[in-house]
Amino acid sequence: MVGSVEYSVGHLHTSLVMVLGHTRCGAIAGATATALSKKENSRNDAQASSTLDKLLAGLGPVALQAASELPAGSTVEEVAAHAVKVNVFHTIEKLLTYSKLLREKVREGEVVIQGAIYDIVS
């Protein structure tokens, strides 16, 4: 992902990078349910075995952060909905962390990184 964004900024001179999440994201919902279940049961399973397991495990910290930002007793659905927003900010942070090119272009005002959420119901 980072390489693709660097290509668009460095070679195609893109000046706006949009990190777009969407409501009712199945990956976020799955990761949230998995992360909250593991937290509740305090178990440490073996490492993720499939690509899907790895994706869900990678989104686990996003889900746990979302849960920590909501009131105690929030439903899995409420946490997952908030996790979509958290994941957008997390992705922006990762882009800036792992790409010197993006950091420099943003610092110089040549590139703007913007987050948004698309409501798939509307």
PDB file of N, CA and C in Angstrom, residues 1 9 12 15-16 21 28 32-33 37-39 51 54 56 65 70 78 83 87 100 105 110 113-114:
ATOM      1  N   MET A   1       0.820  -1.184   0.000  1.00  0.00           N
ATOM      2  CA  MET A   1       0.000   0.000   0.000  1.00  0.00           C
ATOM      3  C   MET A   1       0.872   1.260   0.000  1.00  0.00           C
ATOM      4  N   VAL A   9       2.301   9.794  -5.595  1.00  0.00           N
ATOM      5  CA  VAL A   9       2.776  11.116  -5.177  1.00  0.00           C
ATOM      6  C   VAL A   9       4.078  11.479  -5.900  1.00  0.00           C
ATOM      7  N   LEU A  12       3.333  10.505 -10.261  1.00  0.00           N
ATOM      8  CA  LEU A  12       2.134  11.064 -10.894  1.00  0.00           C
ATOM      9  C   LEU A  12       1.787  12.441 -10.344  1.00  0.00           C
ATOM     10  N   SER A  15      -1.535  15.295  -5.407  1.00  0.00           N
ATOM     11  CA  SER A  15      -1.400  16.237  -4.290  1.00  0.00           C
ATOM     12  C   SER A  15      -2.376  15.942  -3.142  1.00  0.00           C
ATOM     13  N   LEU A  16      -3.291  15.021  -3.364  1.00  0.00           N
ATOM     14  CA  LEU A  16      -4.250  14.643  -2.318  1.00  0.00           C
ATOM     15  C   LEU A  16      -4.272  13.128  -2.192  1.00  0.00           C
ATOM     16  N   GLY A  21     -12.383   4.996   4.633  1.00  0.00           N
ATOM     17  CA  GLY A  21     -12.995   3.845   5.282  1.00  0.00           C
ATOM     18  C   GLY A  21     -14.456   3.790   4.876  1.00  0.00           C
ATOM     19  N   ILE A  28     -13.417  -5.065   9.617  1.00  0.00           N
ATOM     20  CA  ILE A  28     -13.382  -4.402  10.926  1.00  0.00           C
ATOM     21  C   ILE A  28     -14.322  -5.114  11.904  1.00  0.00           C
ATOM     22  N   THR A  32     -13.006  -6.849  15.216  1.00  0.00           N
ATOM     23  CA  THR A  32     -13.525  -6.366  16.496  1.00  0.00           C
ATOM     24  C   THR A  32     -14.073  -7.521  17.323  1.00  0.00           C
ATOM     25  N   ALA A  33     -14.888  -8.352  16.704  1.00  0.00           N
ATOM     26  CA  ALA A  33     -15.452  -9.503  17.417  1.00  0.00           C
ATOM     27  C   ALA A  33     -14.334 -10.415  17.925  1.00  0.00           C
ATOM     28  N   SER A  37     -13.361 -10.760  21.895  1.00  0.00           N
ATOM     29  CA  SER A  37     -13.524 -12.122  22.422  1.00  0.00           C
ATOM     30  C   SER A  37     -12.232 -12.583  23.086  1.00  0.00           C
ATOM     31  N   LYS A  38     -11.102 -12.339  22.440  1.00  0.00           N
ATOM     32  CA  LYS A  38      -9.811 -12.732  23.016  1.00  0.00           C
ATOM     33  C   LYS A  38      -9.531 -11.955  24.293  1.00  0.00           C
ATOM     34  N   LYS A  39      -9.878 -10.662  24.293  1.00  0.00           N
ATOM     35  CA  LYS A  39      -9.661  -9.833  25.480  1.00  0.00           C
ATOM     36  C   LYS A  39     -10.517 -10.342  26.631  1.00  0.00           C
ATOM     37  N   THR A  51      -4.458 -15.995   5.519  1.00  0.00           N
ATOM     38  CA  THR A  51      -4.346 -14.575   5.186  1.00  0.00           C
ATOM     39  C   THR A  51      -5.439 -13.776   5.879  1.00  0.00           C
ATOM     40  N   LYS A  54      -4.582 -13.299   9.467  1.00  0.00           N
ATOM     41  CA  LYS A  54      -3.543 -12.278   9.608  1.00  0.00           C
ATOM     42  C   LYS A  54      -4.136 -10.876   9.471  1.00  0.00           C
ATOM     43  N   LEU A  56      -7.266  -9.990  10.139  1.00  0.00           N
ATOM     44  CA  LEU A  56      -8.055  -9.718  11.348  1.00  0.00           C
ATOM     45  C   LEU A  56      -7.151  -9.436  12.541  1.00  0.00           C
ATOM     46  N   GLN A  65      -8.359  -0.263  20.507  1.00  0.00           N
ATOM     47  CA  GLN A  65      -8.306   1.184  20.742  1.00  0.00           C
ATOM     48  C   GLN A  65      -9.708   1.766  20.688  1.00  0.00           C
ATOM     49  N   LEU A  70     -14.616   4.154  23.942  1.00  0.00           N
ATOM     50  CA  LEU A  70     -16.065   4.166  24.132  1.00  0.00           C
ATOM     51  C   LEU A  70     -16.401   3.801  25.574  1.00  0.00           C
ATOM     52  N   GLU A  78     -21.176  -1.260  18.126  1.00  0.00           N
ATOM     53  CA  GLU A  78     -20.774   0.124  18.384  1.00  0.00           C
ATOM     54  C   GLU A  78     -19.250   0.264  18.308  1.00  0.00           C
ATOM     55  N   ALA A  83     -14.418   1.707  15.279  1.00  0.00           N
ATOM     56  CA  ALA A  83     -13.138   1.195  14.790  1.00  0.00           C
ATOM     57  C   ALA A  83     -12.884   1.580  13.334  1.00  0.00           C
ATOM     58  N   ASN A  87      -9.487   3.247  12.374  1.00  0.00           N
ATOM     59  CA  ASN A  87      -8.642   2.648  11.342  1.00  0.00           C
ATOM     60  C   ASN A  87      -8.217   3.658  10.280  1.00  0.00           C
ATOM     61  N   LYS A 100       9.083   8.210   4.130  1.00  0.00           N
ATOM     62  CA  LYS A 100       9.821   9.469   4.229  1.00  0.00           C
ATOM     63  C   LYS A 100       9.335  10.444   3.152  1.00  0.00           C
ATOM     64  N   LYS A 105       6.713  15.503   1.673  1.00  0.00           N
ATOM     65  CA  LYS A 105       5.749  16.211   0.817  1.00  0.00           C
ATOM     66  C   LYS A 105       4.664  16.894   1.655  1.00  0.00           C
ATOM     67  N   GLU A 110       3.112  20.144  -0.199  1.00  0.00           N
ATOM     68  CA  GLU A 110       2.847  19.680  -1.561  1.00  0.00           C
ATOM     69  C   GLU A 110       1.773  18.598  -1.606  1.00  0.00           C
ATOM     70  N   ILE A 113      -2.931  14.707   3.193  1.00  0.00           N
ATOM     71  CA  ILE A 113      -3.519  13.396   3.440  1.00  0.00           C
ATOM     72  C   ILE A 113      -4.806  13.632   4.220  1.00  0.00           C
ATOM     73  N   GLN A 114      -5.892  13.183   3.666  1.00  0.00           N
ATOM     74  CA  GLN A 114      -7.209  13.420   4.250  1.00  0.00           C
ATOM     75  C   GLN A 114      -7.893  12.085   4.519  1.00  0.00           C
TER      76      GLN A 114
END
